[in-house]
PDB file of C-alpha atoms in Angstrom:
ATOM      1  CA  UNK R   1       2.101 -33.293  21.057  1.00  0.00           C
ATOM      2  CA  UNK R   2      -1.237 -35.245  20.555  1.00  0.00           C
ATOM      3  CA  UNK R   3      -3.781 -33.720  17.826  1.00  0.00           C
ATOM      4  CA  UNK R   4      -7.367 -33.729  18.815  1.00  0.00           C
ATOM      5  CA  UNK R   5      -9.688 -32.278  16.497  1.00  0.00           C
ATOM      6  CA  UNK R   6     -13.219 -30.781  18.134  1.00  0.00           C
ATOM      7  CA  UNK R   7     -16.556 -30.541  16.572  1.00  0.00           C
ATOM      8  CA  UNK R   8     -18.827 -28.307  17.949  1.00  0.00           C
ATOM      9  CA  UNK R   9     -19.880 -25.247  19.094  1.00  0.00           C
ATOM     10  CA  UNK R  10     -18.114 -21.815  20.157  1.00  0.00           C
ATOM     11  CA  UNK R  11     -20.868 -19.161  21.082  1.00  0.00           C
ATOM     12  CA  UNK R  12     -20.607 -15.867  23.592  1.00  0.00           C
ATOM     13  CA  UNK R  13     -21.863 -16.697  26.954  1.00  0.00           C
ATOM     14  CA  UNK R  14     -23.671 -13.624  28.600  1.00  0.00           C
ATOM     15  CA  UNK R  15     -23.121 -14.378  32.435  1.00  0.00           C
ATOM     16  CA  UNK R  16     -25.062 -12.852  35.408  1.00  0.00           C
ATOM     17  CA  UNK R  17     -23.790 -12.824  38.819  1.00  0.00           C
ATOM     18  CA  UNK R  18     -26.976 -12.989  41.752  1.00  0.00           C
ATOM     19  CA  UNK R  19     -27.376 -14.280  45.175  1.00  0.00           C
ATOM     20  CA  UNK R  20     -30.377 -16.277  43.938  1.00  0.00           C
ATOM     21  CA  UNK R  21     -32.192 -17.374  40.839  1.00  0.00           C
ATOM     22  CA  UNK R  22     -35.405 -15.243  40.316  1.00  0.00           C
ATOM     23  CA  UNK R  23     -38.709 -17.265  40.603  1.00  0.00           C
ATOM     24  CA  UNK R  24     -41.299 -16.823  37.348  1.00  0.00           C
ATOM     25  CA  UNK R  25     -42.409 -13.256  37.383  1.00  0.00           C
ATOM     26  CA  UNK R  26     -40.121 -12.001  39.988  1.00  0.00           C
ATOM     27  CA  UNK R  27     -36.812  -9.668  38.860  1.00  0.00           C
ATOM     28  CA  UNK R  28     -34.042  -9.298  41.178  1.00  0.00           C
ATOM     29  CA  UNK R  29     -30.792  -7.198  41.254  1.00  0.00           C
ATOM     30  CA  UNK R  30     -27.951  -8.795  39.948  1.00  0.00           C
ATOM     31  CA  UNK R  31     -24.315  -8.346  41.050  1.00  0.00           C
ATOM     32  CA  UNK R  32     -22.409  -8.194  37.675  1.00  0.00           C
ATOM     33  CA  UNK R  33     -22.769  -8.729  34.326  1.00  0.00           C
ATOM     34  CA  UNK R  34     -19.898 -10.003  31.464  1.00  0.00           C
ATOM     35  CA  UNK R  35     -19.542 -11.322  28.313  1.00  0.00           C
ATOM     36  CA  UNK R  36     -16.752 -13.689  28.007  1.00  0.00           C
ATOM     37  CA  UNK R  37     -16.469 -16.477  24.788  1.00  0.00           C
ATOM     38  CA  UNK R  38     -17.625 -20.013  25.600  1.00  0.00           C
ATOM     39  CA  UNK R  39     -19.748 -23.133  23.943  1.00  0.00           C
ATOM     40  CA  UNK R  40     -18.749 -26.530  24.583  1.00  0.00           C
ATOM     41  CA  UNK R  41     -17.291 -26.952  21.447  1.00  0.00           C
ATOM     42  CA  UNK R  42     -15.061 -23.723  21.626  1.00  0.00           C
ATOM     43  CA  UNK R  43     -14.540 -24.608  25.457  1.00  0.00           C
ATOM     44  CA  UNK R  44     -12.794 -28.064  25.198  1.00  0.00           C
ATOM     45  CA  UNK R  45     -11.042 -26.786  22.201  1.00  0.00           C
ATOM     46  CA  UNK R  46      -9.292 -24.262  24.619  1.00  0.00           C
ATOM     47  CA  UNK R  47      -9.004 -26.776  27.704  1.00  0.00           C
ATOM     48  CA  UNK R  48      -7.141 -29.204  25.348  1.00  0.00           C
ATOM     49  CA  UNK R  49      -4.825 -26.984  23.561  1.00  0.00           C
ATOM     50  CA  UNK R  50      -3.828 -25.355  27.367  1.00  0.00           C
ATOM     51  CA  UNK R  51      -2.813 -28.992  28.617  1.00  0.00           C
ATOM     52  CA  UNK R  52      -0.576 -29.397  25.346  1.00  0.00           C
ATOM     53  CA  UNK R  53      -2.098 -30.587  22.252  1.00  0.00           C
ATOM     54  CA  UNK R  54      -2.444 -29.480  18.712  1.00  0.00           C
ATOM     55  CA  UNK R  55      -6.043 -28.426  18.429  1.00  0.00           C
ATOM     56  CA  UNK R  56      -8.247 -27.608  15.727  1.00  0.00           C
ATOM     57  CA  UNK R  57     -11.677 -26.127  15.707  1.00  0.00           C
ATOM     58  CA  UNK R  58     -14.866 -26.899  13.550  1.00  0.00           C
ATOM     59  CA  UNK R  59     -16.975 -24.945  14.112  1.00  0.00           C
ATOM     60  CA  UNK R  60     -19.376 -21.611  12.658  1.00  0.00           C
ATOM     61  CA  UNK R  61     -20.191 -18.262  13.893  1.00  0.00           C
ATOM     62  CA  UNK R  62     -22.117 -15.694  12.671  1.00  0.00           C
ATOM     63  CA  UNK R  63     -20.692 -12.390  10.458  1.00  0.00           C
ATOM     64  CA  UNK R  64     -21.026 -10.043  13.544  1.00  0.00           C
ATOM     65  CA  UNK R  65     -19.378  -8.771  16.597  1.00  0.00           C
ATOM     66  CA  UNK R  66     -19.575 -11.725  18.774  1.00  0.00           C
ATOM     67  CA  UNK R  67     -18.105 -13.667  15.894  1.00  0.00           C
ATOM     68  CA  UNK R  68     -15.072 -11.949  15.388  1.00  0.00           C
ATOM     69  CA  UNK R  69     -14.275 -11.904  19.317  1.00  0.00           C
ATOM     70  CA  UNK R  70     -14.833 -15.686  19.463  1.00  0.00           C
ATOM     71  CA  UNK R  71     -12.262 -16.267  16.577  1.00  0.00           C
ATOM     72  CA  UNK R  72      -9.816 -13.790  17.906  1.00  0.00           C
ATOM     73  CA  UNK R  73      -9.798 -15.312  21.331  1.00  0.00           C
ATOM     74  CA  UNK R  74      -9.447 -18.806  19.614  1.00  0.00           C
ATOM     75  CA  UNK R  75      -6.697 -17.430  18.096  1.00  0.00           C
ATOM     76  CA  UNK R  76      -5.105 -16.392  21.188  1.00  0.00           C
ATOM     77  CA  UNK R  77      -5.522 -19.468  22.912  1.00  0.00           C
ATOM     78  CA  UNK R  78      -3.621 -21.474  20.196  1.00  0.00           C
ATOM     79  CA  UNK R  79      -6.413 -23.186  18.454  1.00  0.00           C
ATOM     80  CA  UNK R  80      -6.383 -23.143  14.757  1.00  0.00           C
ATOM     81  CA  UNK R  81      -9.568 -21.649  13.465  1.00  0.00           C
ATOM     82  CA  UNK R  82      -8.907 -22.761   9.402  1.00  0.00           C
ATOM     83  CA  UNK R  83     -12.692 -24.524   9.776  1.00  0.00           C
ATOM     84  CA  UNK R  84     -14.173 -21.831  11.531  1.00  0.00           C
ATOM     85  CA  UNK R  85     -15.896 -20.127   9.332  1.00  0.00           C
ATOM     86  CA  UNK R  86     -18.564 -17.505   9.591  1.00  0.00           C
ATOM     87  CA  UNK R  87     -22.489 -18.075   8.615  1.00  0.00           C
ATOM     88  CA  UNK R  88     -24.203 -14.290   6.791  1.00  0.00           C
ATOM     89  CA  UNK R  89     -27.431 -14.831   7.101  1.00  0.00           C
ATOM     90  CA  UNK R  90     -27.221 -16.250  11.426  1.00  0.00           C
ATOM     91  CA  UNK R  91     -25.930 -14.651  14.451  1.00  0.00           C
ATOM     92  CA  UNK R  92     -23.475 -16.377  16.744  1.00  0.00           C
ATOM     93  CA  UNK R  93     -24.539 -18.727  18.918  1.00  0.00           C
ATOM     94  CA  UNK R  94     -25.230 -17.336  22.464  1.00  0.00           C
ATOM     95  CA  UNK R  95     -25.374 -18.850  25.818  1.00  0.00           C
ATOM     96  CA  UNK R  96     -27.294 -16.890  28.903  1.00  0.00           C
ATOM     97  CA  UNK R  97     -25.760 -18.003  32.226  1.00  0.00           C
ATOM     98  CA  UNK R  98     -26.983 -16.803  35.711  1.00  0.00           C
ATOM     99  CA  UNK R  99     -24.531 -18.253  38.453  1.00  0.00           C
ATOM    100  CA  UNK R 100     -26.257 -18.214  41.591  1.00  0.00           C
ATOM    101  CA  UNK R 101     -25.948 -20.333  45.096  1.00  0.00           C
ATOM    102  CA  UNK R 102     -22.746 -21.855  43.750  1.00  0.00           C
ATOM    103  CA  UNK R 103     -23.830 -23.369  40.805  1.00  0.00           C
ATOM    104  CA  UNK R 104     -25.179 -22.350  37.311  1.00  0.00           C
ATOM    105  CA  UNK R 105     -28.056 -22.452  34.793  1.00  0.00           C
ATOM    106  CA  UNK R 106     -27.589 -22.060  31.084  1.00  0.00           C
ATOM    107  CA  UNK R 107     -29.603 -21.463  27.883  1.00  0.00           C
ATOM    108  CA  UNK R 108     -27.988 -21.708  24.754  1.00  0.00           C
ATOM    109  CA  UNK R 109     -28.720 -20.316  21.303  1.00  0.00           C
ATOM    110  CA  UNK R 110     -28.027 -21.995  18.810  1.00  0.00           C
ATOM    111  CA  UNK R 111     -27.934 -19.555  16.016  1.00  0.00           C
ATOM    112  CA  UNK R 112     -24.613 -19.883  13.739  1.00  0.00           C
ATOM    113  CA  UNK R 113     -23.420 -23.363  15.591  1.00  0.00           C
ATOM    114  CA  UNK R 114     -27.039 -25.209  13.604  1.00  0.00           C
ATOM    115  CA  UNK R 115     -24.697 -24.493  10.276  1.00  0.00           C
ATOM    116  CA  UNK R 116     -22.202 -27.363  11.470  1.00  0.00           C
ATOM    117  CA  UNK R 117     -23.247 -29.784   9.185  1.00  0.00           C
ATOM    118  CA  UNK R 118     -22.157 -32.909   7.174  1.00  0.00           C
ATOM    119  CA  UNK R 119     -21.308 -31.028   4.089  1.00  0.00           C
ATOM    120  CA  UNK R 120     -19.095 -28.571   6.220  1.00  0.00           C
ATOM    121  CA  UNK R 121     -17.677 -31.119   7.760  1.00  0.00           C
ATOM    122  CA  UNK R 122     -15.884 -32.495   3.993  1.00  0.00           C
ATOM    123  CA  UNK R 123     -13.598 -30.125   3.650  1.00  0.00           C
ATOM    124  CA  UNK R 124     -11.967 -31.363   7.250  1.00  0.00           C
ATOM    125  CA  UNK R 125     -11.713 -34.422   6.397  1.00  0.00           C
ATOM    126  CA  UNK R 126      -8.088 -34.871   6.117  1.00  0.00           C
ATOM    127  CA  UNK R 127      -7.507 -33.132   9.418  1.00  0.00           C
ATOM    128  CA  UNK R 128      -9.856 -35.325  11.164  1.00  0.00           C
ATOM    129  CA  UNK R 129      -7.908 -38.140   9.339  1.00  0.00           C
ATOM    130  CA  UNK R 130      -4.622 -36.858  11.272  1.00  0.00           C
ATOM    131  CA  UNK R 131      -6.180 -36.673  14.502  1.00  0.00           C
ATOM    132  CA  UNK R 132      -5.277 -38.899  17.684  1.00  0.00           C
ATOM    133  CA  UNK R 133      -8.638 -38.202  19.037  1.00  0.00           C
ATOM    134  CA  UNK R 134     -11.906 -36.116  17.504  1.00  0.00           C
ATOM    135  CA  UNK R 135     -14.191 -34.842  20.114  1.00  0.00           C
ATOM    136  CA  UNK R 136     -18.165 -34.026  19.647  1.00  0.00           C
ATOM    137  CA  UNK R 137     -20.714 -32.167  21.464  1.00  0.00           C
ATOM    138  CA  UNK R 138     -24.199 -31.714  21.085  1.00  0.00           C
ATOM    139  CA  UNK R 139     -24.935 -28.211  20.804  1.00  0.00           C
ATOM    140  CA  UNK R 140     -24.398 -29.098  16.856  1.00  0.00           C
ATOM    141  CA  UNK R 141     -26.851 -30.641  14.423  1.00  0.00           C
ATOM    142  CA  UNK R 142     -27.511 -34.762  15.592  1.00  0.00           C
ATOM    143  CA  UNK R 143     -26.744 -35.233  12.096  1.00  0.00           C
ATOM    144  CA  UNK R 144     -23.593 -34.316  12.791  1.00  0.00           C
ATOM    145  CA  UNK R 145     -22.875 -36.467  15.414  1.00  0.00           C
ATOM    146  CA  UNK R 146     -24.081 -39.601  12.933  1.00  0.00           C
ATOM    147  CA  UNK R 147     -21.360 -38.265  10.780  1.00  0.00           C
ATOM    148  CA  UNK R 148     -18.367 -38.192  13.232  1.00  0.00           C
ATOM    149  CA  UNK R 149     -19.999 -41.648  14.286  1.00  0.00           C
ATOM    150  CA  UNK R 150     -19.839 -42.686  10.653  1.00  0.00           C
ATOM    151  CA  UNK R 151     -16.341 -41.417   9.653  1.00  0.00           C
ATOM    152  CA  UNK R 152     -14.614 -42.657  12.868  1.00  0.00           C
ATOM    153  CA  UNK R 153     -15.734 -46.240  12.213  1.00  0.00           C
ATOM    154  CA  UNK R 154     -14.585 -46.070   8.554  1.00  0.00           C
ATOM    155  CA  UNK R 155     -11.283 -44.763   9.467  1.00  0.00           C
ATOM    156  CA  UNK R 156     -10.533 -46.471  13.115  1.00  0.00           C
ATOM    157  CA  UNK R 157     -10.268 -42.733  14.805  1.00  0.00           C
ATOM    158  CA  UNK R 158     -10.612 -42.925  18.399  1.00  0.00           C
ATOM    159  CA  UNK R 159     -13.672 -40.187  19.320  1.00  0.00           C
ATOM    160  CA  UNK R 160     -15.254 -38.814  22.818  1.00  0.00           C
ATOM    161  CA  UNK R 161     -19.022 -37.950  22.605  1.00  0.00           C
ATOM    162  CA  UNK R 162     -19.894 -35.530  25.654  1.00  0.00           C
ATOM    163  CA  UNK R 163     -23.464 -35.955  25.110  1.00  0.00           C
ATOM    164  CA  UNK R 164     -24.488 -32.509  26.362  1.00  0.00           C
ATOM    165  CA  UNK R 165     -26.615 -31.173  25.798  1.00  0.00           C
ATOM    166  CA  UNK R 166     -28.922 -34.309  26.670  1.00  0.00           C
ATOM    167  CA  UNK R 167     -30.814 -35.902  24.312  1.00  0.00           C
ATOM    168  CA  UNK R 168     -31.228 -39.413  23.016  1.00  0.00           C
ATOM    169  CA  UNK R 169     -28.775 -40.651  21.134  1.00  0.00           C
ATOM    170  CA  UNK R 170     -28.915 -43.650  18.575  1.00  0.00           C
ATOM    171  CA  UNK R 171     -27.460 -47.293  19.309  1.00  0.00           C
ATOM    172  CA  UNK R 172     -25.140 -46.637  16.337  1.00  0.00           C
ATOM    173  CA  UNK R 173     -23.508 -43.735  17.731  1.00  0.00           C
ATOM    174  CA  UNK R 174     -23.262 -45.252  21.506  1.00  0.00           C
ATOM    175  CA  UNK R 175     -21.148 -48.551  19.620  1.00  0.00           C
ATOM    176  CA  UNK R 176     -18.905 -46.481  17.832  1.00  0.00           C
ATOM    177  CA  UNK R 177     -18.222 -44.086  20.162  1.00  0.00           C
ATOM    178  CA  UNK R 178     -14.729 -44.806  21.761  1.00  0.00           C
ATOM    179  CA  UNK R 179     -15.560 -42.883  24.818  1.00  0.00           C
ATOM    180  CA  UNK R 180     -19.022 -41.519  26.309  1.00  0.00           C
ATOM    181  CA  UNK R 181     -18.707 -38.863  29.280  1.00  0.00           C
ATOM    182  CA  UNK R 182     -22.537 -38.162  30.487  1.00  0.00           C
ATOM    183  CA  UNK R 183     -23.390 -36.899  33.768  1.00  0.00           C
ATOM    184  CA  UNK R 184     -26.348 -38.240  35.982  1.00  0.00           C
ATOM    185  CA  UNK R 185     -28.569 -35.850  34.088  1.00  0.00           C
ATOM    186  CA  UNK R 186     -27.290 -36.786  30.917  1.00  0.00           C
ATOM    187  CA  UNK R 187     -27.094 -40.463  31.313  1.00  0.00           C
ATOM    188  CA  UNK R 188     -30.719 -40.861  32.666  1.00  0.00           C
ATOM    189  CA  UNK R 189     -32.375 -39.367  29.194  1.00  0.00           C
ATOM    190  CA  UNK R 190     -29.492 -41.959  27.031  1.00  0.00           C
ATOM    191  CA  UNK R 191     -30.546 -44.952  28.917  1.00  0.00           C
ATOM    192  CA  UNK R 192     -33.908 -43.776  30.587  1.00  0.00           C
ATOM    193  CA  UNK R 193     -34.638 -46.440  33.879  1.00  0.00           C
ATOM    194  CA  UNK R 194     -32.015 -48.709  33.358  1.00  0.00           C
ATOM    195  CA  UNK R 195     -29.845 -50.103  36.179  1.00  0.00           C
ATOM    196  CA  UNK R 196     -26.922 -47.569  36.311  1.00  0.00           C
ATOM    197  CA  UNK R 197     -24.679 -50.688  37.490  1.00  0.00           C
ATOM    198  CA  UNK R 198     -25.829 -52.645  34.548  1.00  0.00           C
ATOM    199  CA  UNK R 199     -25.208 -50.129  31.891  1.00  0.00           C
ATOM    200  CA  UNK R 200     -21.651 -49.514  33.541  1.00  0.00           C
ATOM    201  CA  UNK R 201     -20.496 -53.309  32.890  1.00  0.00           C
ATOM    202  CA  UNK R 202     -21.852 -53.620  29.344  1.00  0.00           C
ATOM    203  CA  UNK R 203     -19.546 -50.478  28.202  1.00  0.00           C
ATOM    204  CA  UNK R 204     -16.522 -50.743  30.286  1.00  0.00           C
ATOM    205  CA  UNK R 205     -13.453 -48.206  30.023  1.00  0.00           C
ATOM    206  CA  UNK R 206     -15.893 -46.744  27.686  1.00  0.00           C
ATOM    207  CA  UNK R 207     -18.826 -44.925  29.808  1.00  0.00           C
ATOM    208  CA  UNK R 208     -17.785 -42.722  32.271  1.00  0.00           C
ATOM    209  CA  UNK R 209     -20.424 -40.779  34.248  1.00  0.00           C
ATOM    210  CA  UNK R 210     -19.627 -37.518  35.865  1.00  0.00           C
ATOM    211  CA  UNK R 211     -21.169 -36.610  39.809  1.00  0.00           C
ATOM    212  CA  UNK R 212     -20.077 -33.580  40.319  1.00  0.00           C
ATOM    213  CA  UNK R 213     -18.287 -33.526  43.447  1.00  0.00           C
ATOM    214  CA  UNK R 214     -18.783 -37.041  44.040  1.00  0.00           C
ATOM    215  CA  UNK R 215     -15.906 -37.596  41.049  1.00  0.00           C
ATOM    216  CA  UNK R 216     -16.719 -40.174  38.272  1.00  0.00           C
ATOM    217  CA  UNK R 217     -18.047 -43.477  38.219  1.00  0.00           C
ATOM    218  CA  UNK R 218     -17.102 -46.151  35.169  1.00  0.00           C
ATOM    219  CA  UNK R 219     -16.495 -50.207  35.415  1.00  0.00           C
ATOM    220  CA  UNK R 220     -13.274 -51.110  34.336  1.00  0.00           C
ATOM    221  CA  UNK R 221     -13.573 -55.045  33.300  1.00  0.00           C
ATOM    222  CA  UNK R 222     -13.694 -55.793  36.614  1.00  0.00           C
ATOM    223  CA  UNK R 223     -15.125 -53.783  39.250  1.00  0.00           C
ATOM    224  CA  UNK R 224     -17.166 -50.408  39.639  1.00  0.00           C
ATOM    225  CA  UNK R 225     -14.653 -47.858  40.658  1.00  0.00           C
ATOM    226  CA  UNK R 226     -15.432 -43.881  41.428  1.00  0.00           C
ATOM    227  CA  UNK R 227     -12.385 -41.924  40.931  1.00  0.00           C
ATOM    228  CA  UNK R 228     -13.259 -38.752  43.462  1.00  0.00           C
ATOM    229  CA  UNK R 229     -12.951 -35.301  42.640  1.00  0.00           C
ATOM    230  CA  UNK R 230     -10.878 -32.555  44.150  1.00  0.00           C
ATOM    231  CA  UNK R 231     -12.348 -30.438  46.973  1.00  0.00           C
ATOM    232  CA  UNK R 232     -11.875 -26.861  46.565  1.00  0.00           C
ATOM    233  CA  UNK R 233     -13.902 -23.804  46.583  1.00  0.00           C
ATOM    234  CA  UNK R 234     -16.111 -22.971  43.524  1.00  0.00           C
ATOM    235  CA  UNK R 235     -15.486 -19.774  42.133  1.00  0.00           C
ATOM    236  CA  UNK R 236     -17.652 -20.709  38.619  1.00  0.00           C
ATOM    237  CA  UNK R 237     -18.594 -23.915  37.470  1.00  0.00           C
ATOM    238  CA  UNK R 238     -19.065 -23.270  34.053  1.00  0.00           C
ATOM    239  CA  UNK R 239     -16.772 -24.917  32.189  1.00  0.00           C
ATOM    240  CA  UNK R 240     -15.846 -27.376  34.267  1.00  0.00           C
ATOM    241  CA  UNK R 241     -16.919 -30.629  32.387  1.00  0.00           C
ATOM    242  CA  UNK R 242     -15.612 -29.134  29.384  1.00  0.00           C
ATOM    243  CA  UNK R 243     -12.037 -28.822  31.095  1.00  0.00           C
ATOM    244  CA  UNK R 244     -12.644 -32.544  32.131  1.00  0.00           C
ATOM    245  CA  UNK R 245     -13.317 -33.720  28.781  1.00  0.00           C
ATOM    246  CA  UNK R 246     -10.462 -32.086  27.384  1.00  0.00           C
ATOM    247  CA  UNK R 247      -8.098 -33.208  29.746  1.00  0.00           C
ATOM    248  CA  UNK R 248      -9.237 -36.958  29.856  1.00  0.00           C
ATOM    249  CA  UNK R 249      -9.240 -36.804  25.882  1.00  0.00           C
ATOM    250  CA  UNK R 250      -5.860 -35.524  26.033  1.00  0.00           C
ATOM    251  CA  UNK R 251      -4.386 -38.031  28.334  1.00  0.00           C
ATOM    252  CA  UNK R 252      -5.406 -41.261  26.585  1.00  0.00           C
ATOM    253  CA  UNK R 253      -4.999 -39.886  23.728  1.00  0.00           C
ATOM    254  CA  UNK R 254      -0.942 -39.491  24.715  1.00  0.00           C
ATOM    255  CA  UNK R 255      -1.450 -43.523  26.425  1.00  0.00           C
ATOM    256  CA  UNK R 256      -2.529 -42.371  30.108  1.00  0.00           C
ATOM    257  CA  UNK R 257      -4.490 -45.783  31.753  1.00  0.00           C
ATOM    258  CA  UNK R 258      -7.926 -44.771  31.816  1.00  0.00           C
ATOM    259  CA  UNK R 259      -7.856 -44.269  36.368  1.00  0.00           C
ATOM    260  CA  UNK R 260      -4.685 -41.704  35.844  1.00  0.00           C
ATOM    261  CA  UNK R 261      -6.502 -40.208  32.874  1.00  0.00           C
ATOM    262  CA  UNK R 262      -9.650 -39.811  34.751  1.00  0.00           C
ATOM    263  CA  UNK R 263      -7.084 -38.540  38.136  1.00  0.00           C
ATOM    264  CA  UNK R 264      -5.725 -36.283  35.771  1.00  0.00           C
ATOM    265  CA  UNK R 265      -9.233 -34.935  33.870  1.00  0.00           C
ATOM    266  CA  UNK R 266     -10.591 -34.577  37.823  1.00  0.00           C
ATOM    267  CA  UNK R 267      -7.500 -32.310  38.703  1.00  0.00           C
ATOM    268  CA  UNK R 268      -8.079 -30.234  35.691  1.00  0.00           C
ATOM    269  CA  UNK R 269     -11.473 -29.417  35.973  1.00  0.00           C
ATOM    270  CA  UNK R 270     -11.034 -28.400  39.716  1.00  0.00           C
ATOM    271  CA  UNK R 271      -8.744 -25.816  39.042  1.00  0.00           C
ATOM    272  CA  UNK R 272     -10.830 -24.454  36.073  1.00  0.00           C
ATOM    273  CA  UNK R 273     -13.993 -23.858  38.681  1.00  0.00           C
ATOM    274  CA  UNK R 274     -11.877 -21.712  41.342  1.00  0.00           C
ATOM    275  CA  UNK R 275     -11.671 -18.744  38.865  1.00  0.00           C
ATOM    276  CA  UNK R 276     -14.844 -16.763  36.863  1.00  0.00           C
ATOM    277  CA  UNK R 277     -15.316 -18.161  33.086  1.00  0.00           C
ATOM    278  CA  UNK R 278     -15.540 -21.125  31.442  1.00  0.00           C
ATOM    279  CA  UNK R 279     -12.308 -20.596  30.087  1.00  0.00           C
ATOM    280  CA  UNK R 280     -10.699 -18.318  32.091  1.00  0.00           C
ATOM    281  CA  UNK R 281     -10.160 -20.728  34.558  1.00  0.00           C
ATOM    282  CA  UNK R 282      -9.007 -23.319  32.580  1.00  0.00           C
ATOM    283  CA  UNK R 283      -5.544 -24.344  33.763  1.00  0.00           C
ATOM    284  CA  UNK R 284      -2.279 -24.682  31.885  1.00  0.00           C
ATOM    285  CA  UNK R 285      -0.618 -28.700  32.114  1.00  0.00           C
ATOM    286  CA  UNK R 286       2.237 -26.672  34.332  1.00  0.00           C
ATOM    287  CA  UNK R 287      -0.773 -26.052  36.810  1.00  0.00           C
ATOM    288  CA  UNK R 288      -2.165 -29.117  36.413  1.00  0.00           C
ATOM    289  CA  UNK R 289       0.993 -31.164  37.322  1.00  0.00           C
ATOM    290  CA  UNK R 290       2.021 -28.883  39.656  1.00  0.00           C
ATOM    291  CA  UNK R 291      -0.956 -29.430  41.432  1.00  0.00           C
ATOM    292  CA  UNK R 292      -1.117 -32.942  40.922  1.00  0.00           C
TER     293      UNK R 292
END
């Protein structure tokens, strides 16, 4: 079993269920409401220890409620939560979700996850040390992500930076990072108007952009190849790049070559959107390779 050690956030997502989004001003009547635990960090934490491997969390929540549920179902899903720890004086991070017209819209809250700092980071360290692959988010501090970027260099750790939320990110980090997972979104604010073809052939088996149901589109030394997604019928797409990165960390970090890895990621995360949460769908590696 491979060890991957996350960095990031775990937060309560607070999902609504409508036919539509409302415009400004205008209130509609939703269809359901649930609270189910979630954050990227928390997410791909779940995903990878599902498909397999030994996973452990770093990560903060807050001393309330939400906080307790979060490490419980961590807990349950096999992740060790030894560097989850909680913050007094912040409440868990939060993430408000409307799924509407197949798709969804998110805002996130920080709170507790801001506390996931350098500092907290030190008493990991020989965890992270033992890890096949660390992976980062960026619902957490950008200091953070300097660290990781830092400490993986030093050491020769492999890492995957999921650089979602967007936001631009520093040459140092894009270097050291072993793998880089944007989607179109996400890779427009990294590398602003630059030639998507051009930025693909100076990083390649390194950048990997996700399209949604177009599949995912790196350069592999040689050519530009997409490796397609699954069709199926979305259920809830939350989640669903999380599972990806999870599952594509997990496979090279066991020796997958890159196209099965990403074959294997795409399978993943189309399972995980055919059933409500962003973890509840999240498959097992039975359903995965059963599937695959």
């Amino acid at each position: 079993m491979v060890k991957i050690v996350v960095v990031g956030s775990a937060s309560m997502d607070l999902v609504v269920t409508a036919d539509k989004r409302p415009k400004a001003g205008e209130t509609l009547i939703g269809e359901s409401f649930q609270t189910v635990p979630g954050g990227k960090g928390a997410n791909q934490a779940v995903a990878a220890a599902r498909l397999g491997a030994t996973v452990s969390l770093i990560g903060r929540v807050g001393e309330d409620a939400f906080g307790k549920e979060i490490v419980e179902n961590l807990k349950e899903n096999g992740v060790s939560v030894n560097y989850v720890e909680p913050v007094p004086h912040l409440a868990s991070g939060t993430a408000h979700i409307t799924l509407a017209e197949g798709d969804n819209s998110i805002i996130f809250v920080k709170g507790a996850n801001d506390e996931v700092i350098p500092t907290y980071l030190e008493k990991a360290v020989s965890t992270m040390r033992e890890a096949d692959m660390i992976m980062v988010q960026q619902e957490i501090p950008e200091e953070t992500v300097e660290y990781i970027a830092d400490f993986c260099k030093r050491f020769n750790k492999k890492w995957l930076l999921n650089p979602a939320p967007a936001r631009k990110i520093s040459d140092k980090v894009i270097e050291s990072a072993t793998y880089l997972t944007p989607n179109e979104h996400e890779f427009t604010v990294m590398f602003g108007e630059e030639i998507r073809s051009e930025v693909l052939s100076r990083y390649p088996n390194k950048l990997f952009i996700t399209e949604g149901k177009n599949g995912v589109r790196y350069f592999n030394g040689v050519s530009e190849e997409i490796v397609p997604s699954y069709v199926v019928e979305p259920v809830d797409t939350t989640g669903a790049g999380d599972t990806f990165n999870a599952a594509f960390a997990v496979a090279v970090a066991e020796g997958k070559a890159i196209n099965e890895a990403l074959r294997f990621a795409n399978r993943a995360a189309s399972i995980s959107i055919t059933k409500f949460g962003a973890q509840g769908g999240m498959p097992t590696r039975e359903e995965v390779e059963g599937n695959f």
